[in-house]
């Protein structure tokens, strides 16, 4: 039986010792030694998150403040690097956006928050991917005008509490959290610890992402894990959860060679930003909005039971028309699911294709994503 | 009398007469995690020692199961197609993958016996 393995010098998060204490299987991920699963395994962890609440260590991700003289100046400065409408953010609002290169390719995807608190009225709070964080920070810093600075936050952990029961658990430690809407953020004490709390996540479920001082991270995590609904969840289930939710994994489903339009992320480009056309790669991206992109990211549902993994060729009419960028087994779906890029002619929902798994074409259909129903807290 | 042998790729092979039953070890199923899909060869196919005999997939990844010995496939464990979790439940028994009609019994001599495999796995920890 084949089993790949690699060794490198790895960084650790403030929760590293706790993961090992909890019986996690640790693997290298984005330069960190991270838990891929705990004792229950990926399948049980995935299903538990969909039924109750899962706790994830995402401290490897990059957190930073971007600070300047006032909100508008800071928002305009970051807008020069992303296609999102940041000026339109009200205090406490979060936006998912993309750092773009000059060809309209995606350098990273990130969350940008306009803090609700007066103490941070002149700042934006950003969270970027672990593997990209140093490059992102350097890129942003190098492109900010004088008077605006990016300040990496290296003394805070980040933990996510996700699932339909996340709110019930969270309110026990921070009652105000229950009234927050999806994609909003608020500074609040959680179990008496000062945190920056976002109602957001990467699982397709309701939940919270909690930026916590690293010295308090273990204590807060243990408190949350002490609740009957909560179990620790590793990167394995994090990946299957986000795939079922149709969410992109940077470096796989989107990268420097894919535009937001090809990546089916046109919705991130604000109306005003389209009119102003002043984001990197705007000419290429606006042309693709007007005339179509040559290829598109789509959901794929294999008809049989065989999972089709990343790199699998997608074939139609005897010709290769694309390839899978994320694929595997969806525990909630109860079968294989995938996403990938296909040429524009084959991107329509319902299109029949073949996935070349181990040299054999296997029937699949282009489907709309997500593969599971999203359950966010959007109205009071 | 049956004898069991092991490969350094964590397959086991149990020989009864000239039929070899092949599976993955308990250590292997534990490393893989929850098995969600198993792909088995066609009955009648001839497989050489070290070639791919089957595929076993967890939520995370696909792995090949290599034939510990050469032979012709005489039976596959069709139960695994509907219930691949059988590999996790009983890797050394009901979770077997294929039965091969041995073409060269001398190949068995190259494989580890139970004690040797046990030491081998302990050395991996």
Short mmCIF file of C-alpha atoms in Angstrom, two decimals:
data_model
loop_
_atom_site.label_atom_id
_atom_site.label_comp_id
_atom_site.label_asym_id
_atom_site.label_seq_id
_atom_site.Cartn_x
_atom_site.Cartn_y
_atom_site.Cartn_z
CA UNK A 1 0.00 0.00 0.00
CA UNK A 2 1.34 3.42 -0.89
CA UNK A 3 1.68 6.18 1.69
CA UNK A 4 3.46 9.46 0.95
CA UNK A 5 5.35 11.26 3.69
CA UNK A 6 7.51 14.36 3.99
CA UNK A 7 9.69 16.05 6.58
CA UNK A 8 10.52 19.72 7.03
CA UNK A 9 11.09 22.23 9.80
CA UNK A 10 7.63 23.21 10.91
CA UNK A 11 6.13 26.07 12.87
CA UNK A 12 3.56 25.42 15.56
CA UNK A 13 0.44 27.25 16.72
CA UNK A 14 -0.29 28.14 20.37
CA UNK A 15 -2.61 25.09 20.47
CA UNK A 16 0.02 22.58 19.27
CA UNK A 17 0.53 20.82 22.60
CA UNK A 18 -3.23 20.61 23.11
CA UNK A 19 -3.69 18.91 19.73
CA UNK A 20 -1.21 16.23 20.72
CA UNK A 21 -2.85 15.85 24.13
CA UNK A 22 -6.18 15.35 22.32
CA UNK A 23 -4.68 12.52 20.25
CA UNK A 24 -4.44 14.37 16.94
CA UNK A 25 -2.61 12.95 13.96
CA UNK A 26 -0.29 15.79 12.97
CA UNK A 27 0.75 16.62 9.40
CA UNK A 28 2.73 19.40 7.73
CA UNK A 29 0.45 22.06 6.24
CA UNK A 30 1.57 25.46 4.92
CA UNK A 31 4.75 25.23 6.98
CA UNK A 32 2.92 24.35 10.21
CA UNK A 33 2.57 21.09 12.12
CA UNK A 34 -1.22 20.83 12.12
CA UNK A 35 -3.88 18.30 13.21
CA UNK A 36 -5.34 16.50 10.17
CA UNK A 37 -7.71 14.53 12.39
CA UNK A 38 -8.32 13.52 15.99
CA UNK A 39 -9.31 10.12 17.37
CA UNK A 40 -12.80 10.04 15.83
CA UNK A 41 -11.48 10.40 12.29
CA UNK A 42 -12.37 12.64 9.33
CA UNK A 43 -15.78 11.12 8.62
CA UNK A 44 -17.11 11.43 12.17
CA UNK A 45 -15.59 14.90 12.58
CA UNK A 46 -17.22 16.11 9.38
CA UNK A 47 -20.66 14.77 10.34
CA UNK A 48 -20.33 16.11 13.88
CA UNK A 49 -19.70 19.62 12.54
CA UNK A 50 -22.83 19.42 10.37
CA UNK A 51 -24.92 18.15 13.30
CA UNK A 52 -23.52 19.95 16.34
CA UNK A 53 -20.38 22.07 16.61
CA UNK A 54 -16.75 21.64 15.64
CA UNK A 55 -13.73 23.54 16.90
CA UNK A 56 -10.90 24.24 14.46
CA UNK A 57 -7.43 25.67 15.08
CA UNK A 58 -6.80 28.08 12.22
CA UNK A 59 -4.04 30.02 13.96
CA UNK A 60 -1.72 29.33 11.04
CA UNK A 61 -3.65 31.89 9.01
CA UNK A 62 -2.29 35.42 8.79
CA UNK A 63 -3.93 38.23 10.73
CA UNK A 64 -3.01 41.90 10.30
CA UNK A 65 -4.17 45.44 10.83
CA UNK A 66 -3.94 47.98 8.08
CA UNK A 67 -3.82 51.36 9.78
CA UNK A 68 -3.95 54.90 8.46
CA UNK A 69 -5.27 58.39 9.15
CA UNK A 70 -8.95 57.44 8.66
CA UNK A 71 -11.13 54.60 7.39
CA UNK A 72 -11.72 56.04 3.94
CA UNK A 73 -8.04 56.52 3.18
CA UNK A 74 -7.22 53.00 4.34
CA UNK A 75 -10.12 51.45 2.40
CA UNK A 76 -9.14 53.26 -0.80
CA UNK A 77 -5.53 52.15 -0.40
CA UNK A 78 -6.47 48.47 -0.09
CA UNK A 79 -9.03 48.81 -2.88
CA UNK A 80 -6.09 49.43 -5.22
CA UNK A 81 -5.13 45.76 -4.72
CA UNK A 82 -8.55 44.05 -4.59
CA UNK A 83 -11.81 44.24 -6.61
CA UNK A 84 -14.10 44.40 -3.59
CA UNK A 85 -16.10 47.43 -2.44
CA UNK A 86 -14.34 48.20 0.84
CA UNK A 87 -15.46 51.83 1.06
CA UNK A 88 -19.01 50.55 1.31
CA UNK A 89 -18.29 48.48 4.41
CA UNK A 90 -20.27 49.66 7.40
CA UNK A 91 -18.61 49.38 10.83
CA UNK A 92 -18.57 45.72 11.85
CA UNK A 93 -18.98 44.35 8.32
CA UNK A 94 -16.74 41.68 6.78
CA UNK A 95 -16.04 41.25 3.08
CA UNK A 96 -14.57 38.26 1.26
CA UNK A 97 -12.24 39.58 -1.43
CA UNK A 98 -9.22 38.74 -3.58
CA UNK A 99 -5.70 40.07 -3.90
CA UNK A 100 -5.16 40.29 -7.66
CA UNK A 101 -2.10 40.42 -9.89
CA UNK A 102 -1.80 42.64 -12.96
CA UNK A 103 -3.18 39.90 -15.22
CA UNK A 104 -6.28 39.53 -13.07
CA UNK A 105 -4.94 36.34 -11.50
CA UNK A 106 -5.61 35.65 -7.85
CA UNK A 107 -2.66 36.10 -5.45
CA UNK A 108 -4.80 35.07 -2.47
CA UNK A 109 -8.32 35.22 -1.09
CA UNK A 110 -8.91 37.04 2.16
CA UNK A 111 -11.42 38.40 4.65
CA UNK A 112 -11.44 42.15 5.25
CA UNK A 113 -13.24 43.56 8.28
CA UNK A 114 -14.11 47.15 9.08
CA UNK A 115 -13.92 47.06 12.87
CA UNK A 116 -17.00 48.30 14.74
CA UNK A 117 -14.96 49.74 17.59
CA UNK A 118 -13.87 53.36 17.89
CA UNK A 119 -10.37 52.24 18.90
CA UNK A 120 -9.92 50.78 15.42
CA UNK A 121 -11.93 53.34 13.48
CA UNK A 122 -8.92 54.10 11.26
CA UNK A 123 -8.12 50.48 10.46
CA UNK A 124 -9.05 47.40 8.52
CA UNK A 125 -8.53 43.91 9.92
CA UNK A 126 -7.48 41.27 7.39
CA UNK A 127 -7.16 37.50 7.53
CA UNK A 128 -5.20 35.77 4.76
CA UNK A 129 -4.17 32.20 3.95
CA UNK A 130 -1.32 30.62 5.89
CA UNK A 131 0.70 29.61 2.86
CA UNK A 132 0.48 33.11 1.37
CA UNK A 133 0.73 35.28 4.44
CA UNK A 134 4.31 36.50 4.27
CA UNK A 135 4.02 37.18 0.52
CA UNK A 136 0.66 38.90 1.02
CA UNK A 137 1.92 41.08 3.84
CA UNK A 138 4.97 42.10 1.80
CA UNK A 139 2.84 42.78 -1.28
CA UNK A 140 0.27 44.85 0.61
CA UNK A 141 2.91 46.76 2.58
CA UNK A 142 4.88 47.56 -0.57
CA UNK A 143 1.79 48.96 -2.27
CA UNK A 144 0.39 51.12 0.52
CA UNK A 145 0.91 54.86 0.20
CA UNK A 146 2.85 56.78 2.85
CA UNK A 147 0.93 57.16 6.08
CA UNK A 148 -0.75 53.75 5.85
CA UNK A 149 0.91 50.69 7.35
CA UNK A 150 0.28 46.96 7.51
CA UNK A 151 0.94 45.54 10.96
CA UNK A 152 1.02 41.75 11.14
CA UNK A 153 -0.59 40.36 14.27
CA UNK A 154 1.70 37.59 15.50
CA UNK A 155 0.49 37.31 19.10
CA UNK A 156 -3.05 36.15 18.46
CA UNK A 157 -4.41 32.69 17.75
CA UNK A 158 -7.47 32.08 15.56
CA UNK A 159 -10.03 29.44 16.37
CA UNK A 160 -13.23 28.63 14.52
CA UNK A 161 -16.39 27.26 16.12
CA UNK A 162 -18.65 25.95 13.37
CA UNK A 163 -21.95 24.12 13.12
CA UNK A 164 -25.66 24.53 13.79
CA UNK A 165 -25.09 24.43 17.56
CA UNK A 166 -22.16 26.88 17.53
CA UNK A 167 -24.47 29.72 18.52
CA UNK A 168 -25.88 27.81 21.52
CA UNK A 169 -22.38 27.12 22.77
CA UNK A 170 -20.99 30.56 22.03
CA UNK A 171 -23.75 32.49 23.81
CA UNK A 172 -22.82 30.76 27.08
CA UNK A 173 -19.47 32.53 26.97
CA UNK A 174 -20.48 35.70 25.12
CA UNK A 175 -24.23 36.39 25.08
CA UNK A 176 -23.85 39.27 22.60
CA UNK A 177 -22.50 36.83 20.00
CA UNK A 178 -25.90 35.24 19.47
CA UNK A 179 -27.32 38.41 17.91
CA UNK A 180 -24.48 38.91 15.42
CA UNK A 181 -25.36 38.45 11.75
CA UNK A 182 -23.32 36.39 9.30
CA UNK A 183 -20.30 38.28 7.92
CA UNK A 184 -20.16 40.77 10.78
CA UNK A 185 -17.48 41.21 13.44
CA UNK A 186 -17.39 42.62 16.92
CA UNK A 187 -14.84 42.93 19.72
CA UNK A 188 -16.18 41.20 22.81
CA UNK A 189 -15.15 39.26 25.86
CA UNK A 190 -15.50 35.53 25.39
CA UNK A 191 -15.30 33.74 28.74
CA UNK A 192 -13.79 36.95 30.04
CA UNK A 193 -11.05 37.02 27.38
CA UNK A 194 -10.93 40.03 25.04
CA UNK A 195 -11.45 38.67 21.51
CA UNK A 196 -12.28 39.90 18.04
CA UNK A 197 -15.20 37.74 16.99
CA UNK A 198 -16.42 37.23 13.41
CA UNK A 199 -19.60 35.41 12.54
CA UNK A 200 -18.17 33.60 9.54
CA UNK A 201 -16.48 30.40 8.54
CA UNK A 202 -15.36 27.91 5.95
CA UNK A 203 -17.75 25.00 6.40
CA UNK A 204 -21.08 26.17 4.97
CA UNK A 205 -22.45 26.23 8.50
CA UNK A 206 -23.24 29.01 10.91
CA UNK A 207 -20.41 29.76 13.30
CA UNK A 208 -17.70 32.02 14.64
CA UNK A 209 -14.06 32.77 14.01
CA UNK A 210 -12.40 34.03 17.14
CA UNK A 211 -9.15 36.00 17.18
CA UNK A 212 -7.79 35.49 20.70
CA UNK A 213 -4.55 36.57 22.45
CA UNK A 214 -2.17 33.60 22.15
CA UNK A 215 -1.63 33.47 25.92
CA UNK A 216 -5.36 32.82 26.39
CA UNK A 217 -5.86 30.53 23.39
CA UNK A 218 -5.49 27.20 25.21
CA UNK A 219 -7.78 28.28 28.07
CA UNK A 220 -10.52 29.46 25.68
CA UNK A 221 -10.21 26.36 23.50
CA UNK A 222 -10.49 24.08 26.53
CA UNK A 223 -13.58 25.95 27.72
CA UNK A 224 -15.28 25.57 24.34
CA UNK A 225 -14.25 21.90 24.09
CA UNK A 226 -15.71 21.38 27.54
CA UNK A 227 -19.21 21.96 26.18
CA UNK A 228 -21.09 18.76 25.25
CA UNK A 229 -21.83 19.87 21.66
CA UNK A 230 -18.21 20.61 20.77
CA UNK A 231 -15.49 18.33 19.39
CA UNK A 232 -12.09 19.22 17.94
CA UNK A 233 -11.99 18.97 14.14
CA UNK A 234 -8.89 18.56 12.01
CA UNK A 235 -7.84 19.83 8.60
CA UNK A 236 -9.17 16.69 6.90
CA UNK A 237 -12.77 17.46 7.77
CA UNK A 238 -12.18 21.17 7.26
CA UNK A 239 -11.37 20.32 3.64
CA UNK A 240 -14.35 18.01 3.05
CA UNK A 241 -16.70 20.52 4.73
CA UNK A 242 -15.56 23.43 2.58
CA UNK A 243 -15.68 21.30 -0.58
CA UNK A 244 -19.31 20.33 0.11
CA UNK A 245 -19.99 24.04 0.69
CA UNK A 246 -18.48 24.83 -2.74
CA UNK A 247 -15.81 27.07 -1.22
CA UNK A 248 -12.43 27.52 -2.91
CA UNK A 249 -9.15 26.29 -1.46
CA UNK A 250 -6.45 28.75 -2.48
CA UNK A 251 -3.60 27.18 -4.45
CA UNK A 252 -5.94 24.49 -5.73
CA UNK A 253 -9.26 25.95 -6.94
CA UNK A 254 -7.93 29.45 -7.47
CA UNK A 255 -4.39 30.73 -8.00
CA UNK A 256 -2.29 33.27 -9.91
CA UNK A 257 -3.42 31.76 -13.23
CA UNK A 258 -7.17 31.96 -12.58
CA UNK A 259 -9.22 35.14 -12.73
CA UNK A 260 -12.23 35.82 -10.48
CA UNK A 261 -14.50 35.31 -13.51
CA UNK A 262 -12.97 31.94 -14.39
CA UNK A 263 -13.17 31.06 -10.70
CA UNK A 264 -16.92 31.80 -10.62
CA UNK A 265 -16.25 34.57 -8.12
CA UNK A 266 -17.62 37.50 -10.17
CA UNK A 267 -19.85 38.33 -7.21
CA UNK A 268 -16.83 39.62 -5.27
CA UNK A 269 -16.40 42.50 -7.73
CA UNK A 270 -18.37 45.47 -6.45
CA UNK A 271 -20.64 47.43 -8.81
CA UNK A 272 -18.78 50.67 -8.16
CA UNK A 273 -15.46 48.88 -8.68
CA UNK A 274 -16.62 47.64 -12.11
CA UNK A 275 -17.50 51.19 -13.08
CA UNK A 276 -14.24 52.62 -11.74
CA UNK A 277 -12.23 49.77 -13.34
CA UNK A 278 -9.27 50.59 -11.10
CA UNK A 279 -8.28 47.23 -9.62
CA UNK A 280 -5.34 45.09 -10.84
CA UNK A 281 -6.13 43.24 -14.07
CA UNK A 282 -9.37 45.24 -14.49
CA UNK A 283 -9.11 45.30 -18.27
CA UNK A 284 -8.90 41.51 -18.55
CA UNK A 285 -11.51 40.87 -15.89
CA UNK A 286 -14.04 43.39 -17.24
CA UNK A 287 -13.56 41.96 -20.72
CA UNK A 288 -14.35 38.49 -19.32
CA UNK A 289 -17.45 39.86 -17.60
CA UNK A 290 -18.63 41.37 -20.89
CA UNK A 291 -17.60 38.61 -23.29
CA UNK A 292 -17.22 35.51 -21.16
CA UNK A 293 -14.16 33.71 -19.83
CA UNK A 294 -12.59 30.81 -21.75
CA UNK A 295 -13.12 28.45 -18.81
CA UNK A 296 -15.08 28.32 -15.62
CA UNK A 297 -14.96 26.68 -12.20
CA UNK A 298 -17.91 24.31 -11.81
CA UNK A 299 -19.20 21.67 -9.44
CA UNK A 300 -19.00 18.07 -10.63
CA UNK A 301 -21.03 15.15 -9.38
CA UNK A 302 -19.64 11.73 -10.35
CA UNK A 303 -22.39 9.21 -11.10
CA UNK A 304 -20.61 6.22 -9.57
CA UNK A 305 -18.96 5.85 -6.22
CA UNK A 306 -15.33 6.44 -7.22
CA UNK A 307 -13.92 9.73 -5.93
CA UNK A 308 -12.14 11.81 -8.58
CA UNK A 309 -9.20 13.63 -7.03
CA UNK A 310 -7.33 16.86 -7.81
CA UNK A 311 -5.61 16.64 -11.20
CA UNK A 312 -8.17 14.27 -12.74
CA UNK A 313 -8.77 15.09 -16.41
CA UNK A 314 -12.30 16.06 -17.45
CA UNK A 315 -13.27 14.76 -20.90
CA UNK A 316 -16.20 15.42 -23.23
CA UNK A 317 -16.61 14.09 -26.77
CA UNK A 318 -13.23 12.40 -26.55
CA UNK A 319 -11.42 15.68 -25.81
CA UNK A 320 -9.88 16.92 -22.57
CA UNK A 321 -11.93 19.99 -21.59
CA UNK A 322 -10.54 20.62 -18.13
CA UNK A 323 -9.36 19.15 -14.86
CA UNK A 324 -10.45 18.71 -11.28
CA UNK A 325 -8.97 21.09 -8.73
CA UNK A 326 -10.60 19.63 -5.59
CA UNK A 327 -12.26 16.26 -5.34
CA UNK A 328 -13.03 13.59 -2.86
CA UNK A 329 -15.76 12.05 -0.79
CA UNK A 330 -18.48 14.22 0.70
CA UNK A 331 -19.57 12.63 3.96
CA UNK A 332 -22.85 14.58 4.15
CA UNK A 333 -23.56 14.01 0.46
CA UNK A 334 -22.68 10.35 0.98
CA UNK A 335 -20.70 10.04 -2.22
CA UNK A 336 -17.99 11.57 -4.36
CA UNK A 337 -18.01 15.30 -5.17
CA UNK A 338 -15.59 17.56 -6.99
CA UNK A 339 -14.95 20.97 -8.44
CA UNK A 340 -12.78 21.88 -11.36
CA UNK A 341 -12.34 24.00 -14.44
CA UNK A 342 -14.00 23.21 -17.77
CA UNK A 343 -14.02 25.15 -21.03
CA UNK A 344 -16.90 27.60 -21.35
CA UNK A 345 -18.85 25.39 -23.77
CA UNK A 346 -19.16 22.66 -21.13
CA UNK A 347 -19.80 24.81 -18.06
CA UNK A 348 -23.59 24.69 -18.12
CA UNK A 349 -25.36 22.89 -15.27
CA UNK A 350 -26.42 19.45 -16.44
CA UNK A 351 -23.59 19.02 -18.96
CA UNK A 352 -22.46 15.40 -19.11
CA UNK A 353 -18.73 14.78 -18.92
CA UNK A 354 -16.33 11.97 -18.12
CA UNK A 355 -13.72 11.97 -15.37
CA UNK A 356 -10.57 10.00 -16.19
CA UNK A 357 -9.91 8.08 -12.99
CA UNK A 358 -7.12 5.48 -13.27
CA UNK A 359 -7.30 5.55 -17.06
CA UNK A 360 -11.03 4.91 -17.24
CA UNK A 361 -13.66 7.50 -18.19
CA UNK A 362 -16.36 7.72 -15.52
CA UNK A 363 -19.60 9.62 -16.10
CA UNK A 364 -20.25 12.83 -14.15
CA UNK A 365 -22.47 15.89 -14.43
CA UNK A 366 -21.81 19.59 -14.04
CA UNK A 367 -23.89 20.73 -11.08
CA UNK A 368 -24.57 23.92 -9.15
CA UNK A 369 -22.73 24.37 -5.86
CA UNK A 370 -22.92 24.13 -2.89
CA UNK A 371 -23.41 20.36 -2.66
CA UNK A 372 -25.06 20.84 0.73
CA UNK A 373 -27.45 23.52 2.00
CA UNK A 374 -25.81 26.54 3.62
CA UNK A 375 -27.25 27.50 6.97
CA UNK A 376 -26.08 31.00 7.83
CA UNK A 377 -27.54 33.41 10.36
CA UNK A 378 -28.60 36.21 8.03
CA UNK A 379 -31.67 37.79 9.62
CA UNK A 380 -32.73 38.50 13.17
CA UNK B 1 -2.79 -25.40 6.85
CA UNK B 2 -2.83 -21.69 6.07
CA UNK B 3 0.12 -19.39 6.44
CA UNK B 4 0.12 -15.58 6.51
CA UNK B 5 2.78 -13.29 5.10
CA UNK B 6 3.22 -9.50 4.96
CA UNK B 7 4.74 -6.88 2.66
CA UNK B 8 6.56 -3.71 3.65
CA UNK B 9 3.67 -1.86 1.94
CA UNK B 10 1.29 -3.21 4.60
CA UNK B 11 -0.53 -5.86 2.59
CA UNK B 12 -1.15 -9.31 4.02
CA UNK B 13 -1.54 -12.55 2.11
CA UNK B 14 -2.99 -15.76 3.55
CA UNK B 15 -2.35 -18.93 1.58
CA UNK B 16 -4.61 -21.96 1.55
CA UNK B 17 -3.43 -24.56 -0.95
CA UNK B 18 -2.80 -22.58 -4.12
CA UNK B 19 -5.22 -19.70 -3.33
CA UNK B 20 -3.89 -16.52 -1.74
CA UNK B 21 -6.28 -14.10 0.00
CA UNK B 22 -5.00 -10.52 -0.01
CA UNK B 23 -5.87 -7.57 2.23
CA UNK B 24 -4.33 -4.59 4.00
CA UNK B 25 -3.13 -4.79 7.58
CA UNK B 26 -4.77 -3.31 10.64
CA UNK B 27 -1.90 -0.82 10.82
CA UNK B 28 -2.68 0.25 7.23
CA UNK B 29 -6.41 0.74 7.80
CA UNK B 30 -5.64 2.80 10.87
CA UNK B 31 -3.23 4.99 8.92
CA UNK B 32 -5.77 5.45 6.12
CA UNK B 33 -8.70 6.34 8.31
CA UNK B 34 -12.30 5.84 7.22
CA UNK B 35 -12.39 3.89 3.96
CA UNK B 36 -15.09 5.32 1.69
CA UNK B 37 -14.40 3.50 -1.59
CA UNK B 38 -12.73 0.32 -2.77
CA UNK B 39 -12.01 -0.53 -6.40
CA UNK B 40 -11.47 -4.20 -7.12
CA UNK B 41 -10.02 -5.93 -10.19
CA UNK B 42 -12.01 -8.12 -12.58
CA UNK B 43 -12.11 -11.83 -11.89
CA UNK B 44 -9.81 -13.55 -14.37
CA UNK B 45 -7.24 -10.75 -14.49
CA UNK B 46 -3.61 -11.80 -14.04
CA UNK B 47 -1.60 -9.61 -11.68
CA UNK B 48 2.17 -9.73 -11.17
CA UNK B 49 3.79 -9.45 -7.75
CA UNK B 50 4.11 -5.77 -6.80
CA UNK B 51 1.53 -4.56 -9.34
CA UNK B 52 -1.68 -2.77 -8.41
CA UNK B 53 -4.33 -5.24 -7.27
CA UNK B 54 -6.94 -2.83 -5.92
CA UNK B 55 -7.48 0.78 -4.86
CA UNK B 56 -8.58 1.88 -1.41
CA UNK B 57 -9.76 5.43 -0.77
CA UNK B 58 -10.27 7.37 2.44
CA UNK B 59 -11.99 10.76 2.66
CA UNK B 60 -8.56 12.31 2.15
CA UNK B 61 -6.76 10.22 -0.47
CA UNK B 62 -6.52 7.21 -2.74
CA UNK B 63 -3.93 4.48 -2.16
CA UNK B 64 -2.98 1.45 -4.21
CA UNK B 65 -3.06 -2.05 -2.83
CA UNK B 66 -0.22 -4.01 -4.41
CA UNK B 67 -0.31 -7.75 -5.06
CA UNK B 68 2.02 -9.47 -2.56
CA UNK B 69 2.27 -12.41 -4.98
CA UNK B 70 1.59 -13.06 -8.66
CA UNK B 71 -1.55 -14.82 -9.75
CA UNK B 72 -4.92 -14.83 -11.42
CA UNK B 73 -7.87 -13.15 -9.67
CA UNK B 74 -10.36 -15.91 -8.77
CA UNK B 75 -12.62 -13.92 -6.46
CA UNK B 76 -13.11 -10.34 -5.20
CA UNK B 77 -14.79 -9.18 -1.99
CA UNK B 78 -17.92 -7.64 -3.51
CA UNK B 79 -19.22 -6.82 -0.01
CA UNK B 80 -16.69 -3.99 0.13
CA UNK B 81 -18.30 -2.22 -2.84
CA UNK B 82 -21.44 -1.52 -0.84
CA UNK B 83 -19.78 -1.32 2.58
CA UNK B 84 -16.16 -0.17 2.20
CA UNK B 85 -16.02 0.50 5.95
CA UNK B 86 -15.56 -3.26 6.33
CA UNK B 87 -11.87 -2.62 5.73
CA UNK B 88 -11.73 -0.56 8.94
CA UNK B 89 -13.86 -2.96 10.93
CA UNK B 90 -11.98 -6.16 10.15
CA UNK B 91 -8.94 -5.51 7.97
CA UNK B 92 -7.36 -8.90 8.61
CA UNK B 93 -10.57 -10.88 8.11
CA UNK B 94 -13.84 -9.83 6.48
CA UNK B 95 -12.13 -6.79 4.95
CA UNK B 96 -10.09 -8.86 2.46
CA UNK B 97 -9.82 -7.53 -1.12
CA UNK B 98 -9.00 -10.31 -3.61
CA UNK B 99 -8.21 -14.00 -3.90
CA UNK B 100 -5.44 -14.94 -6.29
CA UNK B 101 -4.58 -18.33 -7.73
CA UNK B 102 -0.85 -18.47 -6.99
CA UNK B 103 1.39 -18.77 -10.03
CA UNK B 104 4.71 -18.96 -8.17
CA UNK B 105 4.74 -20.13 -4.56
CA UNK B 106 8.42 -19.29 -4.20
CA UNK B 107 7.47 -15.58 -4.14
CA UNK B 108 6.12 -16.08 -0.62
CA UNK B 109 9.64 -16.61 0.68
CA UNK B 110 10.45 -12.93 -0.03
CA UNK B 111 7.68 -11.73 2.32
CA UNK B 112 7.74 -11.16 6.08
CA UNK B 113 6.21 -13.58 8.56
CA UNK B 114 4.00 -12.28 11.37
CA UNK B 115 6.84 -11.65 13.83
CA UNK B 116 8.98 -9.89 11.24
CA UNK B 117 6.07 -7.63 10.22
CA UNK B 118 5.31 -6.82 13.84
CA UNK B 119 8.91 -5.69 14.40
CA UNK B 120 8.78 -3.75 11.11
CA UNK B 121 5.68 -1.80 12.22
CA UNK B 122 7.16 -1.15 15.66
CA UNK B 123 10.19 0.32 13.90
CA UNK B 124 7.93 2.84 12.08
CA UNK B 125 6.59 4.42 15.27
#
